[in-house]
Tab-separated table of C-alpha atoms and ligand atoms in Angstrom:
chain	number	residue	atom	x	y	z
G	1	UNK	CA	155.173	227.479	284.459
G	2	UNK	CA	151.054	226.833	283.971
G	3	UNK	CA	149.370	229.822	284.042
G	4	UNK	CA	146.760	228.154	286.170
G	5	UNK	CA	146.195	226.811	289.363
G	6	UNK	CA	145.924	222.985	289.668
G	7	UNK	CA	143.396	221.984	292.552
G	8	UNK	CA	140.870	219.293	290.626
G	9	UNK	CA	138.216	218.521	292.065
G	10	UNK	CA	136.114	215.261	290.928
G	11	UNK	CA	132.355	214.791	291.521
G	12	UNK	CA	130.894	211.486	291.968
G	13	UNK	CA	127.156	210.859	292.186
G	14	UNK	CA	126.451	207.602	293.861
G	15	UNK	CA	123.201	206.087	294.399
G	16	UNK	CA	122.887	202.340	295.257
G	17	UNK	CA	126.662	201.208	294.554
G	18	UNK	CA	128.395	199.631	297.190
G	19	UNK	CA	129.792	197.164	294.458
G	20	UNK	CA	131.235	200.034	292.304
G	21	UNK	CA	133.352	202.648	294.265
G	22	UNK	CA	136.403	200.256	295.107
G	23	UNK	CA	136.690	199.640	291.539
G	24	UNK	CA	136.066	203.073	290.494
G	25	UNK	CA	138.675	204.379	293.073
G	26	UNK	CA	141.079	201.747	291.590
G	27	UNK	CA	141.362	202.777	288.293
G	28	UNK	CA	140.615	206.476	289.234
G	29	UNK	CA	143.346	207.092	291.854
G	30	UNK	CA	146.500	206.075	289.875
G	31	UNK	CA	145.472	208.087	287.298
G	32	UNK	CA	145.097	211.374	289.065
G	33	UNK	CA	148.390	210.832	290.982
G	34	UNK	CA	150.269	210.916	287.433
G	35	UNK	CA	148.878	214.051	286.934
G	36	UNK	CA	150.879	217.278	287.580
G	37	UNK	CA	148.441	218.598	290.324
G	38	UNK	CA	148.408	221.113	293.164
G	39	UNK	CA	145.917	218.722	294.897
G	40	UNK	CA	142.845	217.227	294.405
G	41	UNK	CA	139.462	216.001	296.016
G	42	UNK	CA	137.018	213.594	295.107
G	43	UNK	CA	133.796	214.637	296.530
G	44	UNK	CA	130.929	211.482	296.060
G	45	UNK	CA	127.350	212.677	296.641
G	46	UNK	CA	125.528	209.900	298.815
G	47	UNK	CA	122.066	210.588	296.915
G	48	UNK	CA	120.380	208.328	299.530
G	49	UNK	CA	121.198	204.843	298.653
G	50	UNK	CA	119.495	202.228	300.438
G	51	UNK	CA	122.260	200.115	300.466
G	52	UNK	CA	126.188	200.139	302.025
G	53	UNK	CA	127.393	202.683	299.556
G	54	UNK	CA	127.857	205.207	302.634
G	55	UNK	CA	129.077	202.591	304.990
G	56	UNK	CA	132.111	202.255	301.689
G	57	UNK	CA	132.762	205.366	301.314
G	58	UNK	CA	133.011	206.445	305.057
G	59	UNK	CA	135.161	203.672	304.987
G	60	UNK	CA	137.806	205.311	302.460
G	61	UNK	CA	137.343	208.571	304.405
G	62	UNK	CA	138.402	207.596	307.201
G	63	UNK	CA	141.449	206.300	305.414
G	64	UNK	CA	142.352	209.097	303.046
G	65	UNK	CA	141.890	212.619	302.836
G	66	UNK	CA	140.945	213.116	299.707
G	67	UNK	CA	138.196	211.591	299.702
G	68	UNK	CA	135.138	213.663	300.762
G	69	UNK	CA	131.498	213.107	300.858
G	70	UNK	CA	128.179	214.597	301.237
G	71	UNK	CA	125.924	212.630	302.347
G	72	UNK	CA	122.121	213.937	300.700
G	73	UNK	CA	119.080	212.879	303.225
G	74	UNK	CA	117.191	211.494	300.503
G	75	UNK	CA	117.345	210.476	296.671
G	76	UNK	CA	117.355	213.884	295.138
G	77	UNK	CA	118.108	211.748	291.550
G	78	UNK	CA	121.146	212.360	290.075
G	79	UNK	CA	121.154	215.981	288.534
G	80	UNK	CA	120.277	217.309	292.314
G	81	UNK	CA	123.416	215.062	293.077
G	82	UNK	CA	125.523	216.696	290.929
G	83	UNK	CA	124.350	219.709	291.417
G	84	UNK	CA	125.185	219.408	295.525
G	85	UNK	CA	128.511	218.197	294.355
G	86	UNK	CA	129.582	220.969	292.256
G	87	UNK	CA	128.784	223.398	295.011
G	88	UNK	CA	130.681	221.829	297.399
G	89	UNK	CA	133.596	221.692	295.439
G	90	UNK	CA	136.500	223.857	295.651
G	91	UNK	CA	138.691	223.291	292.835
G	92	UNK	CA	140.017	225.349	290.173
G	93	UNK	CA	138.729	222.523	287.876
G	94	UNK	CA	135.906	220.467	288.301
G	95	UNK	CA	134.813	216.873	286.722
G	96	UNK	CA	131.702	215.700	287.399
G	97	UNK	CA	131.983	211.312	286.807
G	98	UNK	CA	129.824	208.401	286.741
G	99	UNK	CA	131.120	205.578	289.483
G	100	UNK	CA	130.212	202.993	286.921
G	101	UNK	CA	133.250	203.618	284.946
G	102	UNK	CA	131.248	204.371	281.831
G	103	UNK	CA	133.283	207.922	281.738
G	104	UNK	CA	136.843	206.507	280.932
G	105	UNK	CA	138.793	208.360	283.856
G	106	UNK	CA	141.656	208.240	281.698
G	107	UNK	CA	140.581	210.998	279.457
G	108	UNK	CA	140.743	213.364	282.550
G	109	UNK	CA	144.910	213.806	281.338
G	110	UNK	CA	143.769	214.791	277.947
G	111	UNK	CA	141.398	217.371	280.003
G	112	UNK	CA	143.221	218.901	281.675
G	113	UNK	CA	145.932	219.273	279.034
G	114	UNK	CA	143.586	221.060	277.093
G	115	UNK	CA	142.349	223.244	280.178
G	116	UNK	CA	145.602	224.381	279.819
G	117	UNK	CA	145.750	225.066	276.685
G	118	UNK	CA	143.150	228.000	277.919
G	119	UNK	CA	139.954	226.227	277.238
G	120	UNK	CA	136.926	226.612	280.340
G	121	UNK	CA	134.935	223.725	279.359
G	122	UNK	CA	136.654	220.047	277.875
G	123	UNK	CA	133.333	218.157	276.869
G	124	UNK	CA	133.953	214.475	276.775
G	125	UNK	CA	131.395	212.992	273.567
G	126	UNK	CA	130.789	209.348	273.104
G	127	UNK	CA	131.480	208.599	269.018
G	128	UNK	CA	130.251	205.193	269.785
G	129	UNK	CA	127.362	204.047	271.819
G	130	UNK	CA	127.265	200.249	271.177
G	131	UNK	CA	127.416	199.658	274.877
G	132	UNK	CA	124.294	201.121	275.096
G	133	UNK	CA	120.845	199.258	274.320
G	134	UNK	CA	119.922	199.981	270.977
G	135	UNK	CA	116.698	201.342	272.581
G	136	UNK	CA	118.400	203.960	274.524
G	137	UNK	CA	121.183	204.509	271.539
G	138	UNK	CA	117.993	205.408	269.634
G	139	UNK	CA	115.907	207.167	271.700
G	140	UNK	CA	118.740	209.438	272.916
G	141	UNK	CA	119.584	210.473	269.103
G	142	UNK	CA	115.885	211.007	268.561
G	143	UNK	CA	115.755	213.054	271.623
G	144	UNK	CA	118.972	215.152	270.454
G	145	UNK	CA	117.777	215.952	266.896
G	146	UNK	CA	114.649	217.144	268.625
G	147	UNK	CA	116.104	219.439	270.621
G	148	UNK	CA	118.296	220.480	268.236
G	149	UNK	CA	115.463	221.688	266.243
G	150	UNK	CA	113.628	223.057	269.008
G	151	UNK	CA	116.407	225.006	270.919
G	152	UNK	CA	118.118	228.085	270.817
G	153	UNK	CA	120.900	227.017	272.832
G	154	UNK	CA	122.881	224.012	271.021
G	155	UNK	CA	123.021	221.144	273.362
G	156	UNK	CA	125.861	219.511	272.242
G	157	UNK	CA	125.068	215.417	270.794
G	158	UNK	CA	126.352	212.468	272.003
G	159	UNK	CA	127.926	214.350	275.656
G	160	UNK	CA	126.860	213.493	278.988
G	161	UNK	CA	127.930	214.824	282.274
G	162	UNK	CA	131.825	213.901	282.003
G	163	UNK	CA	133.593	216.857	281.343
G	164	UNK	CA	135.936	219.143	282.831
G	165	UNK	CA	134.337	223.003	283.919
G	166	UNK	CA	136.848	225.841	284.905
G	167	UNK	CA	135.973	227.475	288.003
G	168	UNK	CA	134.411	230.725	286.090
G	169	UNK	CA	132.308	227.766	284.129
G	170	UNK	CA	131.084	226.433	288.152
G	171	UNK	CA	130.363	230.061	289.487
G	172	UNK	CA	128.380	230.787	286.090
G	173	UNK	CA	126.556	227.467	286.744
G	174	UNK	CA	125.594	228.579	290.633
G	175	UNK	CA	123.814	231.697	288.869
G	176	UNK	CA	121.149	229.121	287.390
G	177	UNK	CA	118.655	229.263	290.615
G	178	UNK	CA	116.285	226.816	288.519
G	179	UNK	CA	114.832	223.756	290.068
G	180	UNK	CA	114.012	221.599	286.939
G	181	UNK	CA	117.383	220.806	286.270
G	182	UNK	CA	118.320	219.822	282.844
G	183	UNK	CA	122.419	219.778	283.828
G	184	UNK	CA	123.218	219.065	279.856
G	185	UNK	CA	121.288	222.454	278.807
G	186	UNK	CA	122.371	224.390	281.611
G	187	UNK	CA	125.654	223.595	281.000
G	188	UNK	CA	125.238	224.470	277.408
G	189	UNK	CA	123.429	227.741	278.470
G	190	UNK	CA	126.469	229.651	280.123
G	191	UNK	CA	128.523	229.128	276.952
G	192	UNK	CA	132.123	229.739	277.773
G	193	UNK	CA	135.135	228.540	275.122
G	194	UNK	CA	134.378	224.657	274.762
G	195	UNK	CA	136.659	221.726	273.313
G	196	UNK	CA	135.260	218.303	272.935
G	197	UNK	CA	137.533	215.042	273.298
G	198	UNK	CA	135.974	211.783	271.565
G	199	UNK	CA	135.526	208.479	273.148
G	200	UNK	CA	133.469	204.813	273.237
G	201	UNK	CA	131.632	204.263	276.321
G	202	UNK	CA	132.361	201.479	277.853
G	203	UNK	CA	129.895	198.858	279.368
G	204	UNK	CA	129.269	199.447	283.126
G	205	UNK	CA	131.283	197.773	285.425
G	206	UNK	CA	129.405	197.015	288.509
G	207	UNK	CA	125.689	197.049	289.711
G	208	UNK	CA	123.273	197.934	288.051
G	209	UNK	CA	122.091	201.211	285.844
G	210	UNK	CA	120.193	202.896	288.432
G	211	UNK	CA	118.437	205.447	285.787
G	212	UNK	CA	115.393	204.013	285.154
G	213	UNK	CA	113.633	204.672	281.999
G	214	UNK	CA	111.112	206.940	283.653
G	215	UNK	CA	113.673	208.804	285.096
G	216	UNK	CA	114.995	209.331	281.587
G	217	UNK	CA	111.848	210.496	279.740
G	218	UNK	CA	111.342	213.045	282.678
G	219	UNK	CA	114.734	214.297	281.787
G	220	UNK	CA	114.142	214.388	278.463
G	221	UNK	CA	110.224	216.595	279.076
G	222	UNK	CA	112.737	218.364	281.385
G	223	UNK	CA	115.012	219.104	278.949
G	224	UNK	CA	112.412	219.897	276.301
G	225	UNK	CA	110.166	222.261	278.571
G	226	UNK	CA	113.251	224.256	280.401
G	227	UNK	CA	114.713	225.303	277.052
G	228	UNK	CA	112.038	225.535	274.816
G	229	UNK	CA	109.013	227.331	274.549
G	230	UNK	CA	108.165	225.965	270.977
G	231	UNK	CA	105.620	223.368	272.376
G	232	UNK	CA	103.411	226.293	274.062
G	233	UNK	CA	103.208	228.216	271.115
G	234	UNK	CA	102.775	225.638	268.629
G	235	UNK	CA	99.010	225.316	269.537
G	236	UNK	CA	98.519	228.958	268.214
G	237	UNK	CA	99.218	227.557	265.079
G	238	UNK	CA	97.780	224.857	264.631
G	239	UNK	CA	94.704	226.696	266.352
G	240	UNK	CA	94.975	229.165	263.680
G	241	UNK	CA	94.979	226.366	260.750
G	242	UNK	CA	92.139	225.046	262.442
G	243	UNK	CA	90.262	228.134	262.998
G	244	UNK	CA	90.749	229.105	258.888
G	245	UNK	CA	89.705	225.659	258.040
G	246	UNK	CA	86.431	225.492	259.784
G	247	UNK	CA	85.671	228.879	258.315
G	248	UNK	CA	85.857	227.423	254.981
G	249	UNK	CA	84.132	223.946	255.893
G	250	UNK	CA	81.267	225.734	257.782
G	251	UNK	CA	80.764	228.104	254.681
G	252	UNK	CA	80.458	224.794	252.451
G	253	UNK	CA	77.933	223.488	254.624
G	254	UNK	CA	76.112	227.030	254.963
G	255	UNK	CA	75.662	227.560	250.783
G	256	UNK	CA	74.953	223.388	250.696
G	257	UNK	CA	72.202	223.861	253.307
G	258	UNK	CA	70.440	226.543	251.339
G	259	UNK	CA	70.753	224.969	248.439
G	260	UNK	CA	70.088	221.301	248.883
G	261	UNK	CA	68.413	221.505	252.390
G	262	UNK	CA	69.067	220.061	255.403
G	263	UNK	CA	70.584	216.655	255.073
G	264	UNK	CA	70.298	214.531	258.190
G	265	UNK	CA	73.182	212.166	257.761
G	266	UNK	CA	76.525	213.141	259.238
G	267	UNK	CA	76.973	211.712	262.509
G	268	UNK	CA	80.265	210.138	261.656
G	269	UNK	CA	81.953	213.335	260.538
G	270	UNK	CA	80.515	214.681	263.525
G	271	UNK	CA	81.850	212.429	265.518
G	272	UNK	CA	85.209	211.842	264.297
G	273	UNK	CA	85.865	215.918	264.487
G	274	UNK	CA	84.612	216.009	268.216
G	275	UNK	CA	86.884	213.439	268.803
G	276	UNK	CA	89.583	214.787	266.755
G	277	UNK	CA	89.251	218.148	268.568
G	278	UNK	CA	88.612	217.126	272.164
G	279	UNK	CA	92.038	215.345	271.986
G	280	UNK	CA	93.696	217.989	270.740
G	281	UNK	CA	92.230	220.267	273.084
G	282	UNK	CA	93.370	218.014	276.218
G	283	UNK	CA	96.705	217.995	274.360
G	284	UNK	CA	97.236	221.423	274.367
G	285	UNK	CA	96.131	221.969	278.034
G	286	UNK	CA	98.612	219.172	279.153
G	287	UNK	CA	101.329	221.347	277.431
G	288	UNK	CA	100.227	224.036	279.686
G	289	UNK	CA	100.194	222.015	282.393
G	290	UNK	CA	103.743	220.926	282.247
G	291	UNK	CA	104.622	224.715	282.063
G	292	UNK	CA	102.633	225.676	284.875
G	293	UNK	CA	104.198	222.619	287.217
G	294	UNK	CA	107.727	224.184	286.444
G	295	UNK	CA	106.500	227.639	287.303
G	296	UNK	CA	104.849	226.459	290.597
G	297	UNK	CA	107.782	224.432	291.044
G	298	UNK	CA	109.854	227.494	290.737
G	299	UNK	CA	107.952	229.809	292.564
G	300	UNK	CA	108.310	227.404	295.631
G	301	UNK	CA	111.970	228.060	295.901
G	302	UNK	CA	113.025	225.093	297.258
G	303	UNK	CA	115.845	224.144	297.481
G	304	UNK	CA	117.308	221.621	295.280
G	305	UNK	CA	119.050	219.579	297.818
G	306	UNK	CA	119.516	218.795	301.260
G	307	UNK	CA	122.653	217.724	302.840
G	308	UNK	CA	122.110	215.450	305.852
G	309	UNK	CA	125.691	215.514	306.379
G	310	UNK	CA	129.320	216.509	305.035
G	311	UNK	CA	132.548	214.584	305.767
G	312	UNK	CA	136.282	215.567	305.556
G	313	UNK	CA	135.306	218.866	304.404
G	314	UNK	CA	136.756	220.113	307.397
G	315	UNK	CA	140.111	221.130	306.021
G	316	UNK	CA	137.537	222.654	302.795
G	317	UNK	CA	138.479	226.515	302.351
G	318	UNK	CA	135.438	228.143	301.042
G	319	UNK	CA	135.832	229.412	297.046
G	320	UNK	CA	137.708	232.396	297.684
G	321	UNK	CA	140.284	230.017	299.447
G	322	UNK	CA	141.113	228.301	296.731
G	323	UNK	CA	143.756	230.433	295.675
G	324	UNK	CA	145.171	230.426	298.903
G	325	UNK	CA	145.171	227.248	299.312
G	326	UNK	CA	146.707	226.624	296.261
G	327	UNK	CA	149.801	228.832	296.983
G	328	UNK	CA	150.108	227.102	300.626
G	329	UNK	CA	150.348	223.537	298.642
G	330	UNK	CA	152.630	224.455	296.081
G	331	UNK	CA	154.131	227.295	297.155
G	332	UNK	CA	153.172	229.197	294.098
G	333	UNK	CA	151.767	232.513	293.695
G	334	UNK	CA	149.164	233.059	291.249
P	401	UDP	N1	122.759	208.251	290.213
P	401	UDP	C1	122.415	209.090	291.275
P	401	UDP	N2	121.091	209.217	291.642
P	401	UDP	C2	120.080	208.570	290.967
P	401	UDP	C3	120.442	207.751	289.865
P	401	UDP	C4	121.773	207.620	289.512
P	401	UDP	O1	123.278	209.699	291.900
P	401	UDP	O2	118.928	208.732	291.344
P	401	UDP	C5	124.190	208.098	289.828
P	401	UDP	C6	124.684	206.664	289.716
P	401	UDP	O3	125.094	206.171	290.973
P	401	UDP	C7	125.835	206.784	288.735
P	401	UDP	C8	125.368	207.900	287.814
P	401	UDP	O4	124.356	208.615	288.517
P	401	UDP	O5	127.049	207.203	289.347
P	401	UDP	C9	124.833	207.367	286.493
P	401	UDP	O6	123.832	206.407	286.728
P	401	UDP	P1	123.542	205.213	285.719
P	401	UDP	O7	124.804	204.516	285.380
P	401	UDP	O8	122.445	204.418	286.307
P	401	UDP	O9	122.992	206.048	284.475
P	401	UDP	P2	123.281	205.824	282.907
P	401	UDP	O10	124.692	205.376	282.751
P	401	UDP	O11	122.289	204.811	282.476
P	401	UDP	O12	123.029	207.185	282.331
P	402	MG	MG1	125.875	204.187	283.763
């Protein structure tokens, strides 16, 4: 018999898609039925849509129980979202899934096959992104091969947030008190044994992609600032280069002075390194300035989400339960 308990739990993030959930649920139902589970939940994170998307899903959860949702009282953007729905889930496995169908659900058998097999963490990587704009296809490989220079801990190409976590993975995650959540690096961060299953993303498959490009490059500074530090002390460097090389310059001009006298002449050179300098000086204090927002940020404590309300949670045993309720539904004993 499997080792491990089978409660899955799956983690939706919804923001602004009334037109996607039936069609999600459609394809992502059957497919967790054929699987040899104890139980399972599918917990979507309202993250304040503006349109029906709650009025849909309080729809399904009044018709089946295992659908559950918390409902966020504002647009907390999506790693907040996924963050609320990972602590509210009580599985022995959890999947975190985009509604748009972009995340084949059908690799969640191959998952949990190889959660199984022992592993804590079953990435799911994209070998093909031609779904994608060839802008975002680009930037997002730029982005990675920065990062992979930059970082200590290897964020993993080409993976987004569709993978499966072990419950040890989701209690390691809950350590991570930060605020400026970078889910990818976090995730990478606790470690933990790690397969990866290859896939093609597929095109959306309803609405609209509601991560907006600024949304994106503030993920990626997020990314960048929360595990790097290379960017703060890259200026003592290049202030250093600087420093010897006006040394030398202002020597030249020293012996040239004495020697051929004062030459007038020079306001372009002077000009160009002002300008030269003054931009590199407001460069370096914005770096600082993007460290010091996280640290205010951080010293504020908030928290990173707030639930306006929970539904069909009610029969939800809190973490330690899970065992429990795992022997109650299949009368096994771990
Ligand atoms: N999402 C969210 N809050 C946001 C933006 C997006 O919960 O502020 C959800 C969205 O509903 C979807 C998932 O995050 O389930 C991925 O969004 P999208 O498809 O727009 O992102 P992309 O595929 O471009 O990364
Ligand atoms: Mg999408």
């Amino acid at each position: 018999m499997d080792p491990r308990p089978t409660f899955l739990s799956i983690v939706v993030p919804v923001y602004n898609e009334e037109g996607a959930i039936d069609l999600f649920l459609g394809r992502l139902r059957p497919i967790l039925q054929q699987q040899e589970l104890g139980g399972y939940e599918i917990i979507f994170v309202n993250d304040g849509s503006r349109d029906k998307t709650l009025a849909v899903l309080e729809a399904h959860a009044r018709q089946s129980s295992d659908i559950r949702i918390v409902d966020l009282s504002r647009n907390f953007g999506k790693e907040a979202a996924l963050t609320a729905g990972i602590d509210h889930a009580t599985g022995d496995a959890v999947i975190p899934i985009d509604v748009d169908l972009q995340d084949p659900p059908e690799l969640i058998a191959e998952m949990l096959a190889r959660w199984r097999e022992g592993y804590d963490v079953v990435l799911a990587a994209r070998n093909d992104r031609s779904s994608d704009t060839r802008f975002k296809r680009v930037t997002a490989s730029l982005f990675y091969r920065i990062m992979l220079r930059l970082s200590d801990v290897e964020i993993p190409a080409q993976t987004g947030d569709f993978r499966l976590m072990d419950r040890r993975v989701v209690e390691a995650l809950k350590l991570m008190p930060e605020r400026a959540r970078f889910m990818k690096g976090v995730f990478a961060w606790v470690g933990f044994r790690t397969s990866t299953i290859y896939f093609k993303r597929e095109k959306r498959q309803a609405g609209e992609a509601q991560q907006s490009l600024g949304k994106l490059v503030r993920l990626a500074v997020d990314g960048i600032v929360s595990f790097t530090s290379l960017p703060l002390r890259i200026w003592s460097v290049i202030g250093a280069a600087i420093a010897a090389f006006s040394l030398l310059y202002m020597m030249f001009i020293v012996v040239r002075t004495v020697f051929m006298g004062a030459d007038v002449p020079g306001y372009a050179s002077l000009a160009v390194l002002i300008l030269f300098f003054s931009g590199l000086i407001l460069l370096s204090i914005g770096v600082l300035g993007e460290y010091l927002a996280r640290i205010y940020i951080e010293v504020k404590q908030r928290p990173l989400y707030i639930v306006r309300d929970t539904q069909n949670f009610s029969n939800r045993m809190e973490i330690e339960g899970a065992e429990a309720r795992h022997k109650a539904e299949t009368g096994i004993a771990e």
